[in-house]
Coordinates of C-alpha atoms and ligand atoms in Angstrom, one line a residue:
M1 CA 93.8 82.6 81.0
I2 CA 93.6 84.4 77.7
R3 CA 91.7 82.7 74.7
K4 CA 89.4 83.8 72.1
I5 CA 85.7 83.6 72.3
N6 CA 83.3 81.7 70.3
D7 CA 80.6 82.7 68.5
T8 CA 78.0 81.5 71.3
E9 CA 79.4 83.7 73.6
F10 CA 79.3 86.7 71.5
D11 CA 76.1 88.3 73.1
K12 CA 77.0 87.4 76.8
I13 CA 80.3 89.2 76.4
A14 CA 78.8 92.4 74.4
I15 CA 76.5 92.8 77.3
W16 CA 79.6 92.6 79.7
V17 CA 81.6 95.2 77.8
K18 CA 78.3 97.5 77.3
N19 CA 77.8 97.2 81.3
N20 CA 81.6 97.7 82.2
F21 CA 83.0 100.3 79.5
N22 CA 79.8 101.4 78.2
Y23 CA 81.2 100.4 74.6
T24 CA 79.1 98.5 72.0
I25 CA 80.6 95.9 70.2
T26 CA 79.1 94.2 66.8
N27 CA 79.7 90.9 65.6
H28 CA 80.7 90.6 61.7
P29 CA 82.8 88.4 59.9
F30 CA 86.1 90.0 60.6
F31 CA 85.7 90.5 64.4
N32 CA 87.4 88.8 66.9
I33 CA 87.4 88.9 70.9
L34 CA 90.2 87.9 73.3
V35 CA 89.3 87.7 76.8
F36 CA 91.5 87.2 80.0
E37 CA 89.8 85.4 82.7
D38 CA 90.7 84.4 86.0
N39 CA 87.4 82.5 87.1
D40 CA 85.7 85.8 85.9
I41 CA 86.6 87.8 82.8
L42 CA 88.7 90.5 84.0
G43 CA 89.8 92.3 80.4
F44 CA 89.1 92.2 76.5
L45 CA 90.6 92.9 73.5
A46 CA 88.3 93.4 70.5
Y47 CA 89.9 93.6 67.1
N48 CA 89.0 93.0 63.4
L49 CA 91.3 90.8 61.4
I50 CA 91.2 91.9 57.9
Y51 CA 93.0 89.4 55.9
D52 CA 96.7 90.6 56.6
R53 CA 95.6 93.5 58.6
I54 CA 94.5 94.0 62.2
E55 CA 92.6 97.0 63.5
I56 CA 92.3 97.0 67.2
E57 CA 88.8 98.2 68.2
Y58 CA 89.1 98.4 72.0
I59 CA 91.0 97.0 74.7
G60 CA 89.4 97.3 78.4
V61 CA 90.6 95.9 81.8
L62 CA 88.2 96.1 84.8
P63 CA 89.5 99.3 86.9
S64 CA 90.2 97.3 90.1
Y65 CA 92.5 95.1 88.0
Q66 CA 94.2 97.6 86.0
N67 CA 98.2 97.9 86.3
N68 CA 98.4 94.4 86.5
H69 CA 99.9 94.1 82.8
I70 CA 96.6 92.5 81.9
A71 CA 96.2 94.4 78.9
S72 CA 100.0 94.0 78.0
K73 CA 99.3 90.3 78.1
L74 CA 96.2 90.6 75.6
L75 CA 98.5 92.3 73.2
T76 CA 101.2 89.9 73.3
Y77 CA 98.9 87.0 72.9
L78 CA 97.4 88.8 70.0
F79 CA 100.6 89.2 68.2
N80 CA 101.8 86.1 69.0
Q81 CA 98.9 84.3 67.7
E82 CA 97.9 86.5 64.4
K83 CA 101.0 85.6 62.3
N84 CA 101.7 87.3 59.1
I85 CA 100.4 90.6 59.7
K86 CA 101.5 93.6 57.5
N87 CA 100.3 96.1 60.2
T88 CA 98.0 96.7 63.0
T89 CA 96.0 100.1 63.3
L90 CA 94.0 101.9 66.2
E91 CA 92.3 104.9 67.0
V92 CA 92.8 106.4 70.7
A93 CA 91.7 109.5 72.5
I94 CA 94.5 112.1 72.6
D95 CA 94.3 112.6 76.4
N96 CA 94.1 108.8 77.1
K97 CA 97.9 109.0 78.2
K98 CA 97.7 105.3 79.8
A99 CA 96.6 103.8 76.5
I100 CA 98.9 105.8 74.6
S101 CA 101.9 104.8 76.6
L102 CA 100.6 101.0 76.5
Y103 CA 100.3 101.2 72.8
K104 CA 103.7 103.2 72.2
K105 CA 105.4 100.1 74.6
F106 CA 104.1 97.8 72.0
G107 CA 105.7 99.7 68.8
F108 CA 102.8 101.8 67.7
L109 CA 103.5 105.2 66.0
V110 CA 101.1 108.1 66.1
V111 CA 100.4 108.6 62.1
T112 CA 98.0 111.4 62.3
V113 CA 95.2 113.1 64.3
K114 CA 91.6 112.4 63.6
K115 CA 89.7 115.8 64.7
N116 CA 86.5 115.1 66.7
Y117 CA 86.8 111.1 66.3
Y118 CA 85.1 110.8 69.5
Q119 CA 82.3 113.4 69.2
N120 CA 84.2 116.3 70.4
I121 CA 87.6 114.8 71.3
D122 CA 90.4 114.1 68.8
A123 CA 91.9 110.9 68.4
Y124 CA 95.5 109.9 67.5
Y125 CA 95.6 107.2 64.7
M126 CA 98.4 104.9 65.6
I127 CA 100.3 102.3 63.4
R128 CA 102.3 99.4 64.2
K129 CA 104.2 97.5 61.3
Ligands
COA201 C1 94.2 101.2 78.9 C2 94.2 100.2 79.8 C3 93.3 98.8 78.8 C4 95.3 99.7 80.3 O1 95.1 98.2 80.9 P1 96.2 97.9 81.9 O2 96.0 96.2 82.0 O3 96.1 98.7 83.2 O4 97.6 98.1 81.3 P2 99.0 97.4 82.0 O5 99.0 97.1 83.3 O6 99.5 96.3 80.8 O7 99.8 98.7 81.6 C5 100.6 98.8 80.2 C6 101.3 100.0 80.5 O8 100.5 101.5 80.6 C7 101.1 102.0 80.8 N1 101.0 103.0 82.1 C8 100.1 102.5 83.2 N2 99.9 103.2 84.3 C9 99.9 104.5 83.5 C10 99.9 105.8 83.7 N3 99.1 106.1 85.0 N4 100.4 106.8 83.0 C11 101.0 106.6 81.9 N5 101.1 105.1 81.4 C12 100.8 104.2 81.8 C13 102.9 101.8 81.1 O9 103.5 101.9 79.9 C14 102.6 100.4 81.3 O10 103.6 99.4 81.0 P3 104.8 99.0 82.1 O11 103.9 98.8 83.3 O12 105.3 98.0 81.1 O13 105.6 100.5 82.1 C15 93.2 100.1 80.7 O14 93.5 101.6 81.8 C16 91.7 100.4 80.8 O15 90.8 99.3 80.6 N6 91.3 101.9 80.3 C17 89.8 101.8 80.2 C18 89.5 101.7 78.7 C19 90.4 102.3 77.7 O16 90.6 103.5 77.9 N7 90.6 101.5 76.8 C20 91.5 102.1 75.7 C21 90.6 102.4 74.4 S1 91.4 102.8 72.9

């Protein structure tokens, strides 16, 4: 099942994300998280909904559950749920081949390279219209 988490769950999910992906999420008014659950949380998608734009912050699936289309289902759910979106953008490390091919599958195109975006790793800035 995929669902959007509510504010009361934020702290618990933030710890789960930090422990499993070493990624820090910060709550703010534009911030949303979708989770994929099968008893436990197996994957998540964190994004900012800024009026008619979406910025994807992070998408993660627990390693032993990867390659089962969980990330694809999270993205499909996102684009079905959020309507009238002008564009969706994200940054992804240029060596993250799997994530890049996932995003391309959903129609994201590379706009530019952001040098040293992740400390000393470059990132692609991608957009989906
Ligand atoms: C990237 C990530 C979220 C993908 O999750 P997932 O649930 O395994 O992804 P899916 O099963 O939906 O795979 C989607 C697509 O990835 C691509 N893919 C899968 N394995 C791949 C590989 N080894 N090399 C290249 N592309 C690959 C395919 O296009 C696949 O779609 P298809 O099977 O329909 O052809 C997951 O690997 C992950 O959590 N990685 C660590 C965190 C991360 O790097 N997040 C991205 C931050 S921007």
